[in-house]
Amino acid sequence: MTTSQFCIIATIVVYQVAMVLVGVYCSRKGGGSSSHEFYLGGRKLGPIVTAMSAEASDMSSYLLMGLPGLAYLCGVAEVGWTAIGLAIVAKRLRRYSAKIGAITIPGFFSQRFRDRRSVLSCIAAVVILIFFIPYTASGFKAIGTLFNSLFGVDYHGAMIIGAIVVIGY
């Protein structure tokens, strides 16, 4: 193992340990007394922190490749309209979800439309399953490719170990 490979592995391990410690700390000390407090920060976070959190959650191939590709293909105005639309929807969604006490988007739709039989939540669960399986699979593939190219380890083995670490995390 070369020095650069050791540094990469050490950095990954330190990052993983730090993330677990932050999660444990926030769940015990800073998480509040309910899941609402933990997941949404008691709705006390300002718009800048909320926007940073949303963008960190959205850091995927869409944000890194899709949006710049859209700007290249259609011009910056198209991306600008996307950002403006998100800003308009986000403000109203935040206000109304706080009013009805919803934590998630499926919960928001279910409570917003008074879905007593949870049909909307079931539809949302199916949509999430359908679209997040390939999304997650592409992440596992990226893990295998990354470790194969960086360390020369077996692609499938790296992918399986990476999947175990991500699911465990």
PDB file of N, CA and C in Angstrom, residues 70-147:
ATOM      1  N   LEU A  70     -27.999  20.748 -18.340  1.00  0.00           N
ATOM      2  CA  LEU A  70     -29.187  21.482 -18.747  1.00  0.00           C
ATOM      3  C   LEU A  70     -28.826  22.930 -19.089  1.00  0.00           C
ATOM      4  N   ALA A  71     -27.975  23.535 -18.279  1.00  0.00           N
ATOM      5  CA  ALA A  71     -27.537  24.908 -18.556  1.00  0.00           C
ATOM      6  C   ALA A  71     -26.780  24.978 -19.881  1.00  0.00           C
ATOM      7  N   TYR A  72     -25.945  23.995 -20.145  1.00  0.00           N
ATOM      8  CA  TYR A  72     -25.187  23.966 -21.396  1.00  0.00           C
ATOM      9  C   TYR A  72     -26.121  23.765 -22.584  1.00  0.00           C
ATOM     10  N   LEU A  73     -27.082  22.870 -22.447  1.00  0.00           N
ATOM     11  CA  LEU A  73     -27.985  22.531 -23.543  1.00  0.00           C
ATOM     12  C   LEU A  73     -28.991  23.640 -23.817  1.00  0.00           C
ATOM     13  N   CYS A  74     -29.607  24.177 -22.768  1.00  0.00           N
ATOM     14  CA  CYS A  74     -30.725  25.110 -22.930  1.00  0.00           C
ATOM     15  C   CYS A  74     -30.402  26.545 -22.531  1.00  0.00           C
ATOM     16  N   GLY A  75     -29.282  26.749 -21.887  1.00  0.00           N
ATOM     17  CA  GLY A  75     -28.928  28.087 -21.425  1.00  0.00           C
ATOM     18  C   GLY A  75     -29.164  28.235 -19.933  1.00  0.00           C
ATOM     19  N   VAL A  76     -28.549  29.257 -19.387  1.00  0.00           N
ATOM     20  CA  VAL A  76     -28.607  29.495 -17.942  1.00  0.00           C
ATOM     21  C   VAL A  76     -30.024  29.843 -17.487  1.00  0.00           C
ATOM     22  N   ALA A  77     -30.823  30.416 -18.382  1.00  0.00           N
ATOM     23  CA  ALA A  77     -32.189  30.801 -18.002  1.00  0.00           C
ATOM     24  C   ALA A  77     -32.997  29.591 -17.547  1.00  0.00           C
ATOM     25  N   GLU A  78     -32.819  28.457 -18.205  1.00  0.00           N
ATOM     26  CA  GLU A  78     -33.556  27.248 -17.820  1.00  0.00           C
ATOM     27  C   GLU A  78     -33.210  26.841 -16.399  1.00  0.00           C
ATOM     28  N   VAL A  79     -31.931  26.859 -16.052  1.00  0.00           N
ATOM     29  CA  VAL A  79     -31.498  26.524 -14.698  1.00  0.00           C
ATOM     30  C   VAL A  79     -31.986  27.579 -13.719  1.00  0.00           C
ATOM     31  N   GLY A  80     -31.988  28.823 -14.139  1.00  0.00           N
ATOM     32  CA  GLY A  80     -32.493  29.903 -13.286  1.00  0.00           C
ATOM     33  C   GLY A  80     -33.952  29.699 -12.928  1.00  0.00           C
ATOM     34  N   TRP A  81     -34.766  29.270 -13.907  1.00  0.00           N
ATOM     35  CA  TRP A  81     -36.176  29.007 -13.638  1.00  0.00           C
ATOM     36  C   TRP A  81     -36.337  27.842 -12.681  1.00  0.00           C
ATOM     37  N   THR A  82     -35.445  26.860 -12.790  1.00  0.00           N
ATOM     38  CA  THR A  82     -35.491  25.736 -11.852  1.00  0.00           C
ATOM     39  C   THR A  82     -35.248  26.236 -10.436  1.00  0.00           C
ATOM     40  N   ALA A  83     -34.226  27.069 -10.270  1.00  0.00           N
ATOM     41  CA  ALA A  83     -33.902  27.601  -8.937  1.00  0.00           C
ATOM     42  C   ALA A  83     -35.024  28.486  -8.406  1.00  0.00           C
ATOM     43  N   ILE A  84     -35.580  29.321  -9.272  1.00  0.00           N
ATOM     44  CA  ILE A  84     -36.677  30.196  -8.838  1.00  0.00           C
ATOM     45  C   ILE A  84     -37.893  29.361  -8.419  1.00  0.00           C
ATOM     46  N   GLY A  85     -38.224  28.358  -9.212  1.00  0.00           N
ATOM     47  CA  GLY A  85     -39.354  27.484  -8.878  1.00  0.00           C
ATOM     48  C   GLY A  85     -39.144  26.779  -7.551  1.00  0.00           C
ATOM     49  N   LEU A  86     -37.926  26.276  -7.337  1.00  0.00           N
ATOM     50  CA  LEU A  86     -37.638  25.613  -6.068  1.00  0.00           C
ATOM     51  C   LEU A  86     -37.750  26.588  -4.896  1.00  0.00           C
ATOM     52  N   ALA A  87     -37.278  27.804  -5.073  1.00  0.00           N
ATOM     53  CA  ALA A  87     -37.350  28.796  -3.991  1.00  0.00           C
ATOM     54  C   ALA A  87     -38.802  29.126  -3.648  1.00  0.00           C
ATOM     55  N   ILE A  88     -39.642  29.271  -4.662  1.00  0.00           N
ATOM     56  CA  ILE A  88     -41.056  29.582  -4.423  1.00  0.00           C
ATOM     57  C   ILE A  88     -41.756  28.421  -3.729  1.00  0.00           C
ATOM     58  N   VAL A  89     -41.547  27.216  -4.234  1.00  0.00           N
ATOM     59  CA  VAL A  89     -42.184  26.034  -3.650  1.00  0.00           C
ATOM     60  C   VAL A  89     -41.675  25.783  -2.242  1.00  0.00           C
ATOM     61  N   ALA A  90     -40.359  25.935  -2.038  1.00  0.00           N
ATOM     62  CA  ALA A  90     -39.764  25.631  -0.738  1.00  0.00           C
ATOM     63  C   ALA A  90     -40.330  26.519   0.369  1.00  0.00           C
ATOM     64  N   LYS A  91     -40.507  27.801   0.081  1.00  0.00           N
ATOM     65  CA  LYS A  91     -41.010  28.712   1.110  1.00  0.00           C
ATOM     66  C   LYS A  91     -42.435  28.330   1.515  1.00  0.00           C
ATOM     67  N   ARG A  92     -43.282  28.087   0.537  1.00  0.00           N
ATOM     68  CA  ARG A  92     -44.659  27.715   0.831  1.00  0.00           C
ATOM     69  C   ARG A  92     -44.729  26.344   1.497  1.00  0.00           C
ATOM     70  N   LEU A  93     -43.907  25.420   1.020  1.00  0.00           N
ATOM     71  CA  LEU A  93     -43.889  24.068   1.589  1.00  0.00           C
ATOM     72  C   LEU A  93     -43.445  24.107   3.050  1.00  0.00           C
ATOM     73  N   ARG A  94     -42.443  24.914   3.335  1.00  0.00           N
ATOM     74  CA  ARG A  94     -41.959  25.011   4.720  1.00  0.00           C
ATOM     75  C   ARG A  94     -43.047  25.569   5.636  1.00  0.00           C
ATOM     76  N   ARG A  95     -43.675  26.649   5.197  1.00  0.00           N
ATOM     77  CA  ARG A  95     -44.720  27.257   6.015  1.00  0.00           C
ATOM     78  C   ARG A  95     -45.881  26.308   6.269  1.00  0.00           C
ATOM     79  N   TYR A  96     -46.362  25.693   5.204  1.00  0.00           N
ATOM     80  CA  TYR A  96     -47.544  24.852   5.328  1.00  0.00           C
ATOM     81  C   TYR A  96     -47.238  23.558   6.065  1.00  0.00           C
ATOM     82  N   SER A  97     -46.039  22.990   5.859  1.00  0.00           N
ATOM     83  CA  SER A  97     -45.695  21.759   6.576  1.00  0.00           C
ATOM     84  C   SER A  97     -45.565  22.031   8.071  1.00  0.00           C
ATOM     85  N   ALA A  98     -45.076  23.216   8.436  1.00  0.00           N
ATOM     86  CA  ALA A  98     -45.019  23.572   9.857  1.00  0.00           C
ATOM     87  C   ALA A  98     -46.428  23.714  10.427  1.00  0.00           C
ATOM     88  N   LYS A  99     -47.312  24.285   9.627  1.00  0.00           N
ATOM     89  CA  LYS A  99     -48.688  24.499  10.078  1.00  0.00           C
ATOM     90  C   LYS A  99     -49.414  23.183  10.350  1.00  0.00           C
ATOM     91  N   ILE A 100     -49.189  22.179   9.497  1.00  0.00           N
ATOM     92  CA  ILE A 100     -49.898  20.911   9.673  1.00  0.00           C
ATOM     93  C   ILE A 100     -49.062  19.868  10.411  1.00  0.00           C
ATOM     94  N   GLY A 101     -47.798  20.200  10.728  1.00  0.00           N
ATOM     95  CA  GLY A 101     -46.956  19.301  11.505  1.00  0.00           C
ATOM     96  C   GLY A 101     -46.367  18.142  10.725  1.00  0.00           C
ATOM     97  N   ALA A 102     -46.148  18.322   9.431  1.00  0.00           N
ATOM     98  CA  ALA A 102     -45.585  17.251   8.600  1.00  0.00           C
ATOM     99  C   ALA A 102     -44.058  17.310   8.629  1.00  0.00           C
ATOM    100  N   ILE A 103     -43.430  16.140   8.649  1.00  0.00           N
ATOM    101  CA  ILE A 103     -41.974  16.049   8.654  1.00  0.00           C
ATOM    102  C   ILE A 103     -41.449  15.682   7.269  1.00  0.00           C
ATOM    103  N   THR A 104     -42.139  14.797   6.564  1.00  0.00           N
ATOM    104  CA  THR A 104     -41.690  14.325   5.264  1.00  0.00           C
ATOM    105  C   THR A 104     -42.661  14.783   4.172  1.00  0.00           C
ATOM    106  N   ILE A 105     -42.213  14.680   2.919  1.00  0.00           N
ATOM    107  CA  ILE A 105     -43.087  15.038   1.799  1.00  0.00           C
ATOM    108  C   ILE A 105     -44.292  14.093   1.720  1.00  0.00           C
ATOM    109  N   PRO A 106     -44.114  12.764   1.848  1.00  0.00           N
ATOM    110  CA  PRO A 106     -45.309  11.911   1.868  1.00  0.00           C
ATOM    111  C   PRO A 106     -46.259  12.258   3.019  1.00  0.00           C
ATOM    112  N   GLY A 107     -45.695  12.550   4.176  1.00  0.00           N
ATOM    113  CA  GLY A 107     -46.524  12.963   5.303  1.00  0.00           C
ATOM    114  C   GLY A 107     -47.246  14.271   5.027  1.00  0.00           C
ATOM    115  N   PHE A 108     -46.558  15.182   4.344  1.00  0.00           N
ATOM    116  CA  PHE A 108     -47.169  16.457   3.972  1.00  0.00           C
ATOM    117  C   PHE A 108     -48.384  16.238   3.083  1.00  0.00           C
ATOM    118  N   PHE A 109     -48.211  15.440   2.012  1.00  0.00           N
ATOM    119  CA  PHE A 109     -49.333  15.198   1.105  1.00  0.00           C
ATOM    120  C   PHE A 109     -50.472  14.470   1.806  1.00  0.00           C
ATOM    121  N   SER A 110     -50.135  13.519   2.643  1.00  0.00           N
ATOM    122  CA  SER A 110     -51.155  12.753   3.351  1.00  0.00           C
ATOM    123  C   SER A 110     -51.968  13.653   4.281  1.00  0.00           C
ATOM    124  N   GLN A 111     -51.285  14.520   5.005  1.00  0.00           N
ATOM    125  CA  GLN A 111     -51.996  15.419   5.923  1.00  0.00           C
ATOM    126  C   GLN A 111     -52.683  16.567   5.189  1.00  0.00           C
ATOM    127  N   ARG A 112     -52.033  17.052   4.142  1.00  0.00           N
ATOM    128  CA  ARG A 112     -52.588  18.176   3.375  1.00  0.00           C
ATOM    129  C   ARG A 112     -53.927  17.826   2.743  1.00  0.00           C
ATOM    130  N   PHE A 113     -54.014  16.605   2.201  1.00  0.00           N
ATOM    131  CA  PHE A 113     -55.232  16.185   1.526  1.00  0.00           C
ATOM    132  C   PHE A 113     -56.108  15.275   2.394  1.00  0.00           C
ATOM    133  N   ARG A 114     -55.829  15.265   3.699  1.00  0.00           N
ATOM    134  CA  ARG A 114     -56.626  14.525   4.683  1.00  0.00           C
ATOM    135  C   ARG A 114     -56.849  13.070   4.257  1.00  0.00           C
ATOM    136  N   ASP A 115     -55.752  12.403   3.943  1.00  0.00           N
ATOM    137  CA  ASP A 115     -55.794  11.015   3.485  1.00  0.00           C
ATOM    138  C   ASP A 115     -55.840  10.101   4.705  1.00  0.00           C
ATOM    139  N   ARG A 116     -57.009   9.719   5.123  1.00  0.00           N
ATOM    140  CA  ARG A 116     -57.187   8.908   6.329  1.00  0.00           C
ATOM    141  C   ARG A 116     -56.772   7.441   6.111  1.00  0.00           C
ATOM    142  N   ARG A 117     -56.836   6.957   4.864  1.00  0.00           N
ATOM    143  CA  ARG A 117     -56.500   5.565   4.584  1.00  0.00           C
ATOM    144  C   ARG A 117     -55.045   5.383   4.146  1.00  0.00           C
ATOM    145  N   SER A 118     -54.251   6.421   4.156  1.00  0.00           N
ATOM    146  CA  SER A 118     -52.823   6.396   3.809  1.00  0.00           C
ATOM    147  C   SER A 118     -52.551   5.948   2.379  1.00  0.00           C
ATOM    148  N   VAL A 119     -53.464   6.233   1.475  1.00  0.00           N
ATOM    149  CA  VAL A 119     -53.260   5.882   0.066  1.00  0.00           C
ATOM    150  C   VAL A 119     -52.101   6.698  -0.510  1.00  0.00           C
ATOM    151  N   LEU A 120     -52.072   7.985  -0.195  1.00  0.00           N
ATOM    152  CA  LEU A 120     -50.991   8.835  -0.709  1.00  0.00           C
ATOM    153  C   LEU A 120     -49.628   8.410  -0.163  1.00  0.00           C
ATOM    154  N   SER A 121     -49.585   8.014   1.088  1.00  0.00           N
ATOM    155  CA  SER A 121     -48.317   7.537   1.663  1.00  0.00           C
ATOM    156  C   SER A 121     -47.859   6.258   0.978  1.00  0.00           C
ATOM    157  N   CYS A 122     -48.788   5.375   0.658  1.00  0.00           N
ATOM    158  CA  CYS A 122     -48.436   4.133  -0.049  1.00  0.00           C
ATOM    159  C   CYS A 122     -47.940   4.432  -1.457  1.00  0.00           C
ATOM    160  N   ILE A 123     -48.605   5.351  -2.144  1.00  0.00           N
ATOM    161  CA  ILE A 123     -48.151   5.735  -3.489  1.00  0.00           C
ATOM    162  C   ILE A 123     -46.756   6.341  -3.411  1.00  0.00           C
ATOM    163  N   ALA A 124     -46.534   7.208  -2.425  1.00  0.00           N
ATOM    164  CA  ALA A 124     -45.215   7.817  -2.254  1.00  0.00           C
ATOM    165  C   ALA A 124     -44.155   6.754  -1.957  1.00  0.00           C
ATOM    166  N   ALA A 125     -44.497   5.768  -1.145  1.00  0.00           N
ATOM    167  CA  ALA A 125     -43.546   4.694  -0.832  1.00  0.00           C
ATOM    168  C   ALA A 125     -43.181   3.904  -2.082  1.00  0.00           C
ATOM    169  N   VAL A 126     -44.165   3.615  -2.923  1.00  0.00           N
ATOM    170  CA  VAL A 126     -43.895   2.881  -4.166  1.00  0.00           C
ATOM    171  C   VAL A 126     -43.017   3.713  -5.097  1.00  0.00           C
ATOM    172  N   VAL A 127     -43.333   4.994  -5.235  1.00  0.00           N
ATOM    173  CA  VAL A 127     -42.519   5.872  -6.088  1.00  0.00           C
ATOM    174  C   VAL A 127     -41.091   5.957  -5.564  1.00  0.00           C
ATOM    175  N   ILE A 128     -40.940   6.096  -4.257  1.00  0.00           N
ATOM    176  CA  ILE A 128     -39.600   6.153  -3.662  1.00  0.00           C
ATOM    177  C   ILE A 128     -38.847   4.859  -3.934  1.00  0.00           C
ATOM    178  N   LEU A 129     -39.494   3.724  -3.755  1.00  0.00           N
ATOM    179  CA  LEU A 129     -38.838   2.438  -4.029  1.00  0.00           C
ATOM    180  C   LEU A 129     -38.411   2.323  -5.494  1.00  0.00           C
ATOM    181  N   ILE A 130     -39.315   2.683  -6.394  1.00  0.00           N
ATOM    182  CA  ILE A 130     -39.017   2.547  -7.821  1.00  0.00           C
ATOM    183  C   ILE A 130     -37.825   3.416  -8.223  1.00  0.00           C
ATOM    184  N   PHE A 131     -37.782   4.647  -7.755  1.00  0.00           N
ATOM    185  CA  PHE A 131     -36.748   5.556  -8.217  1.00  0.00           C
ATOM    186  C   PHE A 131     -35.476   5.527  -7.374  1.00  0.00           C
ATOM    187  N   PHE A 132     -35.569   5.116  -6.117  1.00  0.00           N
ATOM    188  CA  PHE A 132     -34.371   5.103  -5.294  1.00  0.00           C
ATOM    189  C   PHE A 132     -33.556   3.816  -5.425  1.00  0.00           C
ATOM    190  N   ILE A 133     -34.153   2.746  -5.913  1.00  0.00           N
ATOM    191  CA  ILE A 133     -33.371   1.522  -6.120  1.00  0.00           C
ATOM    192  C   ILE A 133     -32.278   1.749  -7.165  1.00  0.00           C
ATOM    193  N   PRO A 134     -32.595   2.288  -8.370  1.00  0.00           N
ATOM    194  CA  PRO A 134     -31.499   2.549  -9.314  1.00  0.00           C
ATOM    195  C   PRO A 134     -30.545   3.635  -8.821  1.00  0.00           C
ATOM    196  N   TYR A 135     -31.081   4.626  -8.107  1.00  0.00           N
ATOM    197  CA  TYR A 135     -30.237   5.696  -7.561  1.00  0.00           C
ATOM    198  C   TYR A 135     -29.223   5.122  -6.577  1.00  0.00           C
ATOM    199  N   THR A 136     -29.692   4.264  -5.676  1.00  0.00           N
ATOM    200  CA  THR A 136     -28.813   3.635  -4.698  1.00  0.00           C
ATOM    201  C   THR A 136     -27.841   2.672  -5.379  1.00  0.00           C
ATOM    202  N   ALA A 137     -28.333   1.930  -6.353  1.00  0.00           N
ATOM    203  CA  ALA A 137     -27.465   1.003  -7.088  1.00  0.00           C
ATOM    204  C   ALA A 137     -26.343   1.746  -7.793  1.00  0.00           C
ATOM    205  N   SER A 138     -26.636   2.916  -8.336  1.00  0.00           N
ATOM    206  CA  SER A 138     -25.581   3.692  -8.989  1.00  0.00           C
ATOM    207  C   SER A 138     -24.545   4.173  -7.974  1.00  0.00           C
ATOM    208  N   GLY A 139     -24.990   4.463  -6.761  1.00  0.00           N
ATOM    209  CA  GLY A 139     -24.040   4.824  -5.704  1.00  0.00           C
ATOM    210  C   GLY A 139     -23.142   3.663  -5.326  1.00  0.00           C
ATOM    211  N   PHE A 140     -23.720   2.470  -5.230  1.00  0.00           N
ATOM    212  CA  PHE A 140     -22.911   1.280  -4.928  1.00  0.00           C
ATOM    213  C   PHE A 140     -21.922   1.001  -6.063  1.00  0.00           C
ATOM    214  N   LYS A 141     -22.374   1.189  -7.303  1.00  0.00           N
ATOM    215  CA  LYS A 141     -21.474   1.001  -8.440  1.00  0.00           C
ATOM    216  C   LYS A 141     -20.314   2.000  -8.368  1.00  0.00           C
ATOM    217  N   ALA A 142     -20.626   3.227  -7.997  1.00  0.00           N
ATOM    218  CA  ALA A 142     -19.587   4.246  -7.873  1.00  0.00           C
ATOM    219  C   ALA A 142     -18.566   3.867  -6.797  1.00  0.00           C
ATOM    220  N   ILE A 143     -19.035   3.290  -5.696  1.00  0.00           N
ATOM    221  CA  ILE A 143     -18.122   2.841  -4.642  1.00  0.00           C
ATOM    222  C   ILE A 143     -17.179   1.773  -5.183  1.00  0.00           C
ATOM    223  N   GLY A 144     -17.739   0.790  -5.895  1.00  0.00           N
ATOM    224  CA  GLY A 144     -16.915  -0.265  -6.475  1.00  0.00           C
ATOM    225  C   GLY A 144     -15.901   0.271  -7.462  1.00  0.00           C
ATOM    226  N   THR A 145     -16.341   1.180  -8.326  1.00  0.00           N
ATOM    227  CA  THR A 145     -15.454   1.775  -9.320  1.00  0.00           C
ATOM    228  C   THR A 145     -14.358   2.602  -8.654  1.00  0.00           C
ATOM    229  N   LEU A 146     -14.724   3.390  -7.659  1.00  0.00           N
ATOM    230  CA  LEU A 146     -13.754   4.234  -6.960  1.00  0.00           C
ATOM    231  C   LEU A 146     -12.655   3.408  -6.306  1.00  0.00           C
ATOM    232  N   PHE A 147     -13.060   2.415  -5.523  1.00  0.00           N
ATOM    233  CA  PHE A 147     -12.055   1.617  -4.818  1.00  0.00           C
ATOM    234  C   PHE A 147     -11.254   0.735  -5.770  1.00  0.00           C
TER     235      PHE A 147
END
